[in-house]
mmCIF file of C-alpha atoms and ligand atoms in Angstrom:
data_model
loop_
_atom_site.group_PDB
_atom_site.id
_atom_site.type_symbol
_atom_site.label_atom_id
_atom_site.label_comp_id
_atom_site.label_asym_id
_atom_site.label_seq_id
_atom_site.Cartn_x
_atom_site.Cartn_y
_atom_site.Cartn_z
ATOM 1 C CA UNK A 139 0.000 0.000 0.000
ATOM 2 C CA UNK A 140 1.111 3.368 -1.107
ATOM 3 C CA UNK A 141 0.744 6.212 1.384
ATOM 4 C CA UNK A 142 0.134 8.954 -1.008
ATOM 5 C CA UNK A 143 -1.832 12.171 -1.034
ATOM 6 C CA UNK A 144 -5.268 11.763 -0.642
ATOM 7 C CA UNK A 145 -7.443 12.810 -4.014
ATOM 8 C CA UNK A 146 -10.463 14.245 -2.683
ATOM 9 C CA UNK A 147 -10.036 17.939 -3.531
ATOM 10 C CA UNK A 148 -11.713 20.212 -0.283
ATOM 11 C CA UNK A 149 -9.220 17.736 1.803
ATOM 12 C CA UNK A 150 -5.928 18.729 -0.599
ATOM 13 C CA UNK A 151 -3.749 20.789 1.573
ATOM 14 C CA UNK A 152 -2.803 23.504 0.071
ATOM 15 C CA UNK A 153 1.216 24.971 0.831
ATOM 16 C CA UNK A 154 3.763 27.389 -0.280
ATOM 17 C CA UNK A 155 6.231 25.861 1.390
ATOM 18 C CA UNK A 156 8.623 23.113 -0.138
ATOM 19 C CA UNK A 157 8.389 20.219 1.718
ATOM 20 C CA UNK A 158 11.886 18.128 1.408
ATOM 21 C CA UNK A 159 9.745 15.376 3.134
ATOM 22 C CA UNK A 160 8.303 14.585 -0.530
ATOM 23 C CA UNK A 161 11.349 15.009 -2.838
ATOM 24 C CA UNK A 162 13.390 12.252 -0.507
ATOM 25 C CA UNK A 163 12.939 8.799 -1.014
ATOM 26 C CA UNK A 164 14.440 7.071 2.459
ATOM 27 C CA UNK A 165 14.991 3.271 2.801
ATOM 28 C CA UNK A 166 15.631 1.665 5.754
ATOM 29 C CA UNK A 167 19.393 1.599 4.267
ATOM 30 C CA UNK A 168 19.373 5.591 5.141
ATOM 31 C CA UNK A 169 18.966 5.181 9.119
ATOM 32 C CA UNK A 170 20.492 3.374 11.794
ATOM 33 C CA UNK A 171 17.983 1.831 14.230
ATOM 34 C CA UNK A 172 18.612 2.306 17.892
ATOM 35 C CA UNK A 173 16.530 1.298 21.035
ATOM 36 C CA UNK A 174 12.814 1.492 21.078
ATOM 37 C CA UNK A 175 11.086 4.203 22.231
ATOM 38 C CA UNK A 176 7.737 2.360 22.325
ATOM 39 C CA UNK A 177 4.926 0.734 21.091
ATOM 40 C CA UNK A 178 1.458 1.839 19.796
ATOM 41 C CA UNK A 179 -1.109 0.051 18.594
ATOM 42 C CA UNK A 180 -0.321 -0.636 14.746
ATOM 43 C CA UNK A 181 3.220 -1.104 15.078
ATOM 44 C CA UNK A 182 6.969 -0.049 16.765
ATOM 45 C CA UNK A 183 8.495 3.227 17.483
ATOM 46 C CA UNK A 184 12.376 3.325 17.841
ATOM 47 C CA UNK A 185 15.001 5.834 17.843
ATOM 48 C CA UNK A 186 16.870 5.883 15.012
ATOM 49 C CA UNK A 187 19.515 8.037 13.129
ATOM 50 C CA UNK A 188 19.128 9.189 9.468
ATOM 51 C CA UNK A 189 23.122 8.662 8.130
ATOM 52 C CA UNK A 190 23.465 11.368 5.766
ATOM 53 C CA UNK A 191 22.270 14.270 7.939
ATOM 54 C CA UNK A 192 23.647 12.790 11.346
ATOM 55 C CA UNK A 193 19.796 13.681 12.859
ATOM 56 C CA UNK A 194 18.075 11.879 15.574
ATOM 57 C CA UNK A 195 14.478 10.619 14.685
ATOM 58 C CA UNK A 196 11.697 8.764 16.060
ATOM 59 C CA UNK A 197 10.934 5.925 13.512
ATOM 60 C CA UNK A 198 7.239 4.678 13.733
ATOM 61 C CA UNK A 199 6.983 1.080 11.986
ATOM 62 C CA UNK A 200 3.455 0.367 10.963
ATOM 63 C CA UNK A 201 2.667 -3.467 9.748
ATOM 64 C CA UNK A 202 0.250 -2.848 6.198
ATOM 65 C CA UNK A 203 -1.196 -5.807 7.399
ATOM 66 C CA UNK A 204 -2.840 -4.693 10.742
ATOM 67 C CA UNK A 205 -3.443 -1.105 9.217
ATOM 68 C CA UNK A 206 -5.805 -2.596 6.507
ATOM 69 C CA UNK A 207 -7.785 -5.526 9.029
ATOM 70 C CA UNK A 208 -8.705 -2.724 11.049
ATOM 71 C CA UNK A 209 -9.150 -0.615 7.878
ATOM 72 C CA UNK A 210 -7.052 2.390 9.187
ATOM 73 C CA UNK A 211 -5.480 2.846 5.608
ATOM 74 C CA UNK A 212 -7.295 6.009 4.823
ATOM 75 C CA UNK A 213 -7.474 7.619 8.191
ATOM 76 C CA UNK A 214 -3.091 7.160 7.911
ATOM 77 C CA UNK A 215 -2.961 8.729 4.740
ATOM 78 C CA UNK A 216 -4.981 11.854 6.132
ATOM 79 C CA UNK A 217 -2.564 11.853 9.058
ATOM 80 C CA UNK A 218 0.339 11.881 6.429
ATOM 81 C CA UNK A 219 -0.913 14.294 4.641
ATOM 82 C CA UNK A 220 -1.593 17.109 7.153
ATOM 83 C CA UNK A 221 1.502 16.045 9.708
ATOM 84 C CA UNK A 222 4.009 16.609 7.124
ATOM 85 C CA UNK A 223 2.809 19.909 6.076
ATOM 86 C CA UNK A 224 2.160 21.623 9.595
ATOM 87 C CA UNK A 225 5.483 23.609 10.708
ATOM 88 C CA UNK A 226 4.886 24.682 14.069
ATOM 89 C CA UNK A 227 7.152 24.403 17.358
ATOM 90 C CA UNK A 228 4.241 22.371 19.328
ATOM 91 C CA UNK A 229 3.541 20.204 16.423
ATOM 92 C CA UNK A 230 5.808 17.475 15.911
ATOM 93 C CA UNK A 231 7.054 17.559 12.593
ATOM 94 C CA UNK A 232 6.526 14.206 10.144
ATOM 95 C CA UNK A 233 9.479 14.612 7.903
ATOM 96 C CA UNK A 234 8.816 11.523 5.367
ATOM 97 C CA UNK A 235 7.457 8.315 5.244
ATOM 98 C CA UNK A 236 8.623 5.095 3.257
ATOM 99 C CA UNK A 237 7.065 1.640 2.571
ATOM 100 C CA UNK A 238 8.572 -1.878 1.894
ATOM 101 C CA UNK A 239 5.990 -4.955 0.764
ATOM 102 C CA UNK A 240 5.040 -5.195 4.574
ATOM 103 C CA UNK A 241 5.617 -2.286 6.217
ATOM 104 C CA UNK A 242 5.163 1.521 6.317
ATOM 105 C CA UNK A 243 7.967 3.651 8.218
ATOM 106 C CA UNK A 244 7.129 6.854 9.263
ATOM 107 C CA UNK A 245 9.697 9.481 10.076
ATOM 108 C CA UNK A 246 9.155 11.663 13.701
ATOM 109 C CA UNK A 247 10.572 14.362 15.266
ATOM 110 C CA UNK A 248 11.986 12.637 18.377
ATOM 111 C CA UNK A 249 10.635 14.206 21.409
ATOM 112 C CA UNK A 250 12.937 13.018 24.063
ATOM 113 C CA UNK A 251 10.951 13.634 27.164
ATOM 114 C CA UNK A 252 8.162 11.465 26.361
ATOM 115 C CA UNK A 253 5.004 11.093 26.946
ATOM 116 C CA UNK A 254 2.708 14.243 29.144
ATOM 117 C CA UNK A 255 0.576 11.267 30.051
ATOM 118 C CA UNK A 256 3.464 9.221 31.815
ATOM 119 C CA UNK A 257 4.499 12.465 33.563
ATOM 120 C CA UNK A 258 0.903 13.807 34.477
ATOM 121 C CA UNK A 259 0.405 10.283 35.896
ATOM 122 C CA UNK A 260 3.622 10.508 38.072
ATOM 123 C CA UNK A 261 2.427 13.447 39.320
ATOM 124 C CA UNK A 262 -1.341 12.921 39.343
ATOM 125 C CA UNK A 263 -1.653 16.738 38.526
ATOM 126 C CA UNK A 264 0.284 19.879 37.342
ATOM 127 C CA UNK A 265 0.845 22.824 39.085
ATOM 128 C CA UNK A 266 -1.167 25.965 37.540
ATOM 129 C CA UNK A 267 2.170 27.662 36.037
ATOM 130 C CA UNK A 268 2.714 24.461 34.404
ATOM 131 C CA UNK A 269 -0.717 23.606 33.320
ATOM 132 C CA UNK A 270 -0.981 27.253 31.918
ATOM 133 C CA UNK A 271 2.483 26.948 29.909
ATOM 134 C CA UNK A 272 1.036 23.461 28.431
ATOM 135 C CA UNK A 273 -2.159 25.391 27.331
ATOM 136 C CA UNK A 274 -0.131 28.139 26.087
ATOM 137 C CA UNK A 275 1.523 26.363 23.982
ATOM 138 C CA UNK A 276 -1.995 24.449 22.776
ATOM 139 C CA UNK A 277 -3.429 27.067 22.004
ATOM 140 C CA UNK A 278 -0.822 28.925 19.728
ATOM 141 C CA UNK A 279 -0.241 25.536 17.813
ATOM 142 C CA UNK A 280 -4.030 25.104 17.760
ATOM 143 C CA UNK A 281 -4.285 28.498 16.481
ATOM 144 C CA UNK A 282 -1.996 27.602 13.967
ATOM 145 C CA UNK A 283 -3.645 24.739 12.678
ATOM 146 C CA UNK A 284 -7.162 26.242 12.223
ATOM 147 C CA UNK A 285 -5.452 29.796 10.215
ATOM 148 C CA UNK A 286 -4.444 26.032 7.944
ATOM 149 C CA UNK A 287 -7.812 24.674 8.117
ATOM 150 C CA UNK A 288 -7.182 21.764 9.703
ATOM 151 C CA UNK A 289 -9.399 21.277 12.612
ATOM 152 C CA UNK A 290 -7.407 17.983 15.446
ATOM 153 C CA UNK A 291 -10.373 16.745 16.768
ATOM 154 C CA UNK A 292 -8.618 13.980 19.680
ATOM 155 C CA UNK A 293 -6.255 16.775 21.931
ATOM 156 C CA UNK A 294 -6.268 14.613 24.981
ATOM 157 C CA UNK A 295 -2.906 13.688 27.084
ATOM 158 C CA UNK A 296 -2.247 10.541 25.161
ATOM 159 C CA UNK A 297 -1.511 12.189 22.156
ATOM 160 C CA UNK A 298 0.886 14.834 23.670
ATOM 161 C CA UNK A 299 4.669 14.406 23.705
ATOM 162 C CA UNK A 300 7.769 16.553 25.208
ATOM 163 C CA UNK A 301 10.360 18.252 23.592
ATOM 164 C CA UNK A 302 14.195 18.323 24.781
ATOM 165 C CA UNK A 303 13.468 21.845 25.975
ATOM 166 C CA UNK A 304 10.361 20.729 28.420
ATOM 167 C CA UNK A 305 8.317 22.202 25.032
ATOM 168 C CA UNK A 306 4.763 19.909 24.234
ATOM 169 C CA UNK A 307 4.057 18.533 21.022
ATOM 170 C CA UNK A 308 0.805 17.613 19.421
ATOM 171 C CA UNK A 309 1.918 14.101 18.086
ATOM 172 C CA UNK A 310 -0.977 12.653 16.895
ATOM 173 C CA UNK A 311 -3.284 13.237 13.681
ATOM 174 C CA UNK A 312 -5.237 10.318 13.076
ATOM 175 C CA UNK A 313 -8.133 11.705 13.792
ATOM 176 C CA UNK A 314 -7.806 15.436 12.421
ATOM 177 C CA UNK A 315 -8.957 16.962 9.160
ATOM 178 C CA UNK A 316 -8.455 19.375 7.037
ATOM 179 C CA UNK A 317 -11.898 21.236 5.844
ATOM 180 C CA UNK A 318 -13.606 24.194 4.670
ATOM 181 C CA UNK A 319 -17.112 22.626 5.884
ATOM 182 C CA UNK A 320 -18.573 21.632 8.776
ATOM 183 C CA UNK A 321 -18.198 18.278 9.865
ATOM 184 C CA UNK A 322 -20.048 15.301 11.378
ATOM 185 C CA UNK A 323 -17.778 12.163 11.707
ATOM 186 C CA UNK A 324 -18.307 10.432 15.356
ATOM 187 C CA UNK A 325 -14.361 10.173 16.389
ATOM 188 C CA UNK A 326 -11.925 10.457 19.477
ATOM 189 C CA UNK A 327 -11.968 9.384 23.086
ATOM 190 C CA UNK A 328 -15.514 10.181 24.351
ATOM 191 C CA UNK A 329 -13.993 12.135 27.686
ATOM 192 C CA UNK A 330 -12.809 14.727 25.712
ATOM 193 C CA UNK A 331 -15.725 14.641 23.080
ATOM 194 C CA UNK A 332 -18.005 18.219 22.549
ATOM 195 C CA UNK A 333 -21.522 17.408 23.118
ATOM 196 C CA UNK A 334 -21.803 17.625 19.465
ATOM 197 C CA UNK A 335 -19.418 15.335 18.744
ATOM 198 C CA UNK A 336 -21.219 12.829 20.911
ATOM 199 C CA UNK A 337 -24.418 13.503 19.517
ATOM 200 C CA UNK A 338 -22.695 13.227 15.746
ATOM 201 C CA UNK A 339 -24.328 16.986 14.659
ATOM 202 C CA UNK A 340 -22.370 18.940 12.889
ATOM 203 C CA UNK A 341 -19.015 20.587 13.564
ATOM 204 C CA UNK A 342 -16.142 22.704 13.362
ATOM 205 C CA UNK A 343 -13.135 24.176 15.035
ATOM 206 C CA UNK A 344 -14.407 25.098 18.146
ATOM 207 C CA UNK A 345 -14.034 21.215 19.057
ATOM 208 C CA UNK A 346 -10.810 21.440 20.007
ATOM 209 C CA UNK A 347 -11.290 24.456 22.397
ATOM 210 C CA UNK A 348 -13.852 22.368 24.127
ATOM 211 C CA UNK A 349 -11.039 19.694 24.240
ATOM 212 C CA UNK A 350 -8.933 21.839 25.499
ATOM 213 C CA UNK A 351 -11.303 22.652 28.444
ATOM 214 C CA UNK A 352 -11.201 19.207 29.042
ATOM 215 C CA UNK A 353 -7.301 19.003 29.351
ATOM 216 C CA UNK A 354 -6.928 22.371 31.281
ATOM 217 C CA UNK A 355 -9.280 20.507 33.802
ATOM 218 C CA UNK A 356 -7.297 17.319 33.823
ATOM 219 C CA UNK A 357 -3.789 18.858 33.977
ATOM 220 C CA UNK A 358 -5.051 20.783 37.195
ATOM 221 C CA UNK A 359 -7.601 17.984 38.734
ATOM 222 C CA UNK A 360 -5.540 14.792 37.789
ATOM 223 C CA UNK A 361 -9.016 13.277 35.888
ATOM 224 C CA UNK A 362 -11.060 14.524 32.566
ATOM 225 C CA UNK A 363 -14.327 16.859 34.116
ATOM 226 C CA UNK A 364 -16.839 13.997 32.942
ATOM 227 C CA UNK A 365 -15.389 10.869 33.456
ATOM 228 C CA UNK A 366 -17.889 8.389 35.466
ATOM 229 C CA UNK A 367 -18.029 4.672 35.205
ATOM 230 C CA UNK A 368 -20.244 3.996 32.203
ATOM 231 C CA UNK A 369 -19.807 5.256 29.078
ATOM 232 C CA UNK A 370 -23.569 6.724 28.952
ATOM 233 C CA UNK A 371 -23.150 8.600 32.245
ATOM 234 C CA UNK A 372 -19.983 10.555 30.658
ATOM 235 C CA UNK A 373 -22.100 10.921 27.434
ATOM 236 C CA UNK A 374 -25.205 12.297 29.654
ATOM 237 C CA UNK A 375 -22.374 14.687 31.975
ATOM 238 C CA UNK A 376 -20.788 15.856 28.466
ATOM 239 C CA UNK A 377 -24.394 16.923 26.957
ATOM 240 C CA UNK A 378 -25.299 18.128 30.132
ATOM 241 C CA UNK A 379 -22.051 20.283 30.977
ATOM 242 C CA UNK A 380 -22.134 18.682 34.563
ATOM 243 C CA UNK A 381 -18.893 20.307 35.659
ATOM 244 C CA UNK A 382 -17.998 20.096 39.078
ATOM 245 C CA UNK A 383 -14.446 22.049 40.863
ATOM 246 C CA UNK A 384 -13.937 19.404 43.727
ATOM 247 C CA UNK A 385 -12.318 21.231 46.966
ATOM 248 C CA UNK A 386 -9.315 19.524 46.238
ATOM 249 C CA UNK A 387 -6.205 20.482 44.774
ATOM 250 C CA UNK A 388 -6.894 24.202 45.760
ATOM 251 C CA UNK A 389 -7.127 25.584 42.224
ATOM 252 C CA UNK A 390 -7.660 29.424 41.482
ATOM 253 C CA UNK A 391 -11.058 30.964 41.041
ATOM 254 C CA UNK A 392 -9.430 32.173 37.417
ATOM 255 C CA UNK A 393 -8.087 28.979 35.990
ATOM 256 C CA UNK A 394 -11.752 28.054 36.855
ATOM 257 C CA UNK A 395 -13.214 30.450 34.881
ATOM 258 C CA UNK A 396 -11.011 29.768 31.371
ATOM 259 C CA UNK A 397 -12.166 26.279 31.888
ATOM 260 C CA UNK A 398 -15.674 27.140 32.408
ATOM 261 C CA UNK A 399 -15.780 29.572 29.146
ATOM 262 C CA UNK A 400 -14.189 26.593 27.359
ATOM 263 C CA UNK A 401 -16.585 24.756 28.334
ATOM 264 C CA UNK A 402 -19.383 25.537 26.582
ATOM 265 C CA UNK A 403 -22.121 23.893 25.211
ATOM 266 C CA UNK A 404 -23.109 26.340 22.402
ATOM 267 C CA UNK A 405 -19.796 26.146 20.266
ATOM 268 C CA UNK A 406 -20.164 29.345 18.991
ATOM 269 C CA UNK A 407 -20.438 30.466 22.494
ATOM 270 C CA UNK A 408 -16.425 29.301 23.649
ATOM 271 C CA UNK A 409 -13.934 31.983 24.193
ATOM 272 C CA UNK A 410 -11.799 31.763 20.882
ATOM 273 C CA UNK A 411 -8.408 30.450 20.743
ATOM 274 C CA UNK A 412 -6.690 34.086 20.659
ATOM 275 C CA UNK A 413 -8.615 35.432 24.003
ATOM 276 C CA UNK A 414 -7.262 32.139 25.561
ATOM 277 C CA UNK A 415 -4.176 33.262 25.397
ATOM 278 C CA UNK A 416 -4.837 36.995 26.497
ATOM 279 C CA UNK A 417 -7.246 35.327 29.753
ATOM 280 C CA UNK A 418 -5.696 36.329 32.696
ATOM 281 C CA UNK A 419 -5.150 33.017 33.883
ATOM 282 C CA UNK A 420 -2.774 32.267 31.330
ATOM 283 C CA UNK A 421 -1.336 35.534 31.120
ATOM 284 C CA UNK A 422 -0.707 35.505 35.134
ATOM 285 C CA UNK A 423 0.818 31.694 35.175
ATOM 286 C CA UNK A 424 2.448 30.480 31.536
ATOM 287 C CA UNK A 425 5.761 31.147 30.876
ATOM 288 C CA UNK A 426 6.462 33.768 28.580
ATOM 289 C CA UNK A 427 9.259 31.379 26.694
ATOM 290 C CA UNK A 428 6.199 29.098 26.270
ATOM 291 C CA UNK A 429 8.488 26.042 27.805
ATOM 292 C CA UNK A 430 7.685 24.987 31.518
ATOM 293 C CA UNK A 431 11.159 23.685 33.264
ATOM 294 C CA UNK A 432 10.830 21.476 35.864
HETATM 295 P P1 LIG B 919 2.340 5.498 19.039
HETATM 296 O O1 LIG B 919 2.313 4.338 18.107
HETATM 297 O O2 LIG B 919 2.386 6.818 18.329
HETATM 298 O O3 LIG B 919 1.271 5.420 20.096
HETATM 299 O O4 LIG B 919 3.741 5.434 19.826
HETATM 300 C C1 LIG B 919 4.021 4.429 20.777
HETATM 301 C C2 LIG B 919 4.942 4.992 21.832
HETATM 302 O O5 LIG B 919 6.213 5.299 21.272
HETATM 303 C C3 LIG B 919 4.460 6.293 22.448
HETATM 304 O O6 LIG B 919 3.588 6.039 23.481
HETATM 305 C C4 LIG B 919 5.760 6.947 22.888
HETATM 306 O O7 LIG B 919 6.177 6.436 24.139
HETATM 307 C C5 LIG B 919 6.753 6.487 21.853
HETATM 308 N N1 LIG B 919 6.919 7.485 20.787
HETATM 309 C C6 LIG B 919 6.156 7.619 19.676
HETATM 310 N N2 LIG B 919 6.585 8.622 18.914
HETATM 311 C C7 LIG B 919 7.641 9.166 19.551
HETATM 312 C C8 LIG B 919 8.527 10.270 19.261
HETATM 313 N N3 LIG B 919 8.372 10.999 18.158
HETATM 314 N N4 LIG B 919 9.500 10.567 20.143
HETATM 315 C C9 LIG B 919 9.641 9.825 21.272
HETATM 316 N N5 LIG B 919 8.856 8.775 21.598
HETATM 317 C C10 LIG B 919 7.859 8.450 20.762
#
């Protein structure tokens, strides 16, 4: 299988800028393969070293075989397509891809801090100067995405990686895409679903600033502002906006109010992207270099 641009025309990305990703043609002869980094649910990541250029990469081996029983073929491509044109400092780059007869090798930024979800897990929740650096940083690259028309649709911690500089990266597009219209595909992790992405209606953009209600809450709480045992109570807390500040950690009245105008039920209603960034929460609390050092 061939991972080439997709041919449906109001899904073409459109970009002025060369991408070098497209005029290389990599073998597994170009790298060196080093230790694994780990493993997802298609395939292997492992660090690796292209030879020519000296540079460190993440290399994600997918088997074709897995991708097309659980008939993720198309949803890759779309991933391929819109990671390797996105340039931003919280989006790790996809510099190439190649295939042999079984497998497809995709070639990652390496982000050699890891996972957020490993680290929010180790420390069940995130100060509020760190939490507000993380959605910072979300925001710009979120910004940056929609100015490209390409809407992410699954920001949750999973997905997240860090940078050598303590800098997060939005690693995974499997379930973005890139549209002029409105949408209405059911997709992502139902926690950090809109209510009308639950309810399949129609939808754009302002997904992902309900999403990243949903992560503000978690990186400051420890646990997504619906979550409940059954999958139908979350759906019925999502559509009903049942969010609740529990007494503890001790969180500030202002990071409560970003989250609650991010969490909004009328998605035309959710403070845009750019007066996230000027709230005073994050103003007050994210580091101006945009990188939270531990
Ligand atoms: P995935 O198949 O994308 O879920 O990746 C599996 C695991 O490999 C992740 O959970 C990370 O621990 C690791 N990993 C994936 N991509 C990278 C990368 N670019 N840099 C560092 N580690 C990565």
């Amino acid at each position: 299988m061939a991972v080439a641009a997709e041919n449906q025309p109001q899904e073409k990305i459109t970009t002025t800028e060369a991408s070098a990703v497209e005029k290389r043609r990599w073998t597994l002869n170009d790298f060196d393969i080093g230790k694994p980094l780990g493993r997802g649910k298609f395939g292997h990541v492992y660090l690796a070293r292209e030879k020519r250029s000296n540079q460190i990469v993440a290399l994600k081996v997918l088997f074709k075989s897995q991708l097309q029983q659980s008939q993720v073929e198309h949803q890759l491509r779309r991933e391929v397509e819109i990671q390797s044109h996105l340039r931003h400092s919280n989006i790790l780059r996809l510099y190439g891809y190649f295939y042999d007869q079984k497998r497809i090798y995709l070639v990652l930024e390496y982000a050699p801090k890891g996972e957020l979800y490993k680290e929010l897990q180790k420390c069940k929740y995130f100060s509020e100067r760190r939490a507000a650096t993380y959605i910072a940083s979300l925001a710009r690259a979120l910004i940056y995405c929609h100015g490209k028309h390409v809407i992410h649709r699954d920001i949750k911690p999973e997905n997240l990686l860090i940078g050598a500089q303590g800098e997060l990266k939005i690693a995974d597009f499997g379930w973005s895409v890139h549209t002029f219209n409105r949408r209405r595909t059911m997709c992502g992790t139902l926690d950090y679903l809109s209510p009308e992405m639950v309810e399949s209606v129609e939808h754009d953009a302002s997904v992902d600033i309900w999403s990243l209600g949903v992560l503000c809450y978690e990186f400051l709480y420890g646990v997504p502002p619906f979550e409940a045992k059954e999958h139908s109570d979350t759906y019925r807390r999502i559509m009903q906006v049942d969010l609740k500040f529990p007494p503890r950690p001790i969180i500030s009245s202002t990071a409560k109010d970003l989250i609650s105008q991010m969490l909004v039920k009328e998605c035309s209603q959710r403070l845009p992207l750019h007066k996230v960034l000027e709230h005073p929460w994050i103003v007050q609390n994210s580091e101006p270099s945009g990188v939270y050092k531990s």
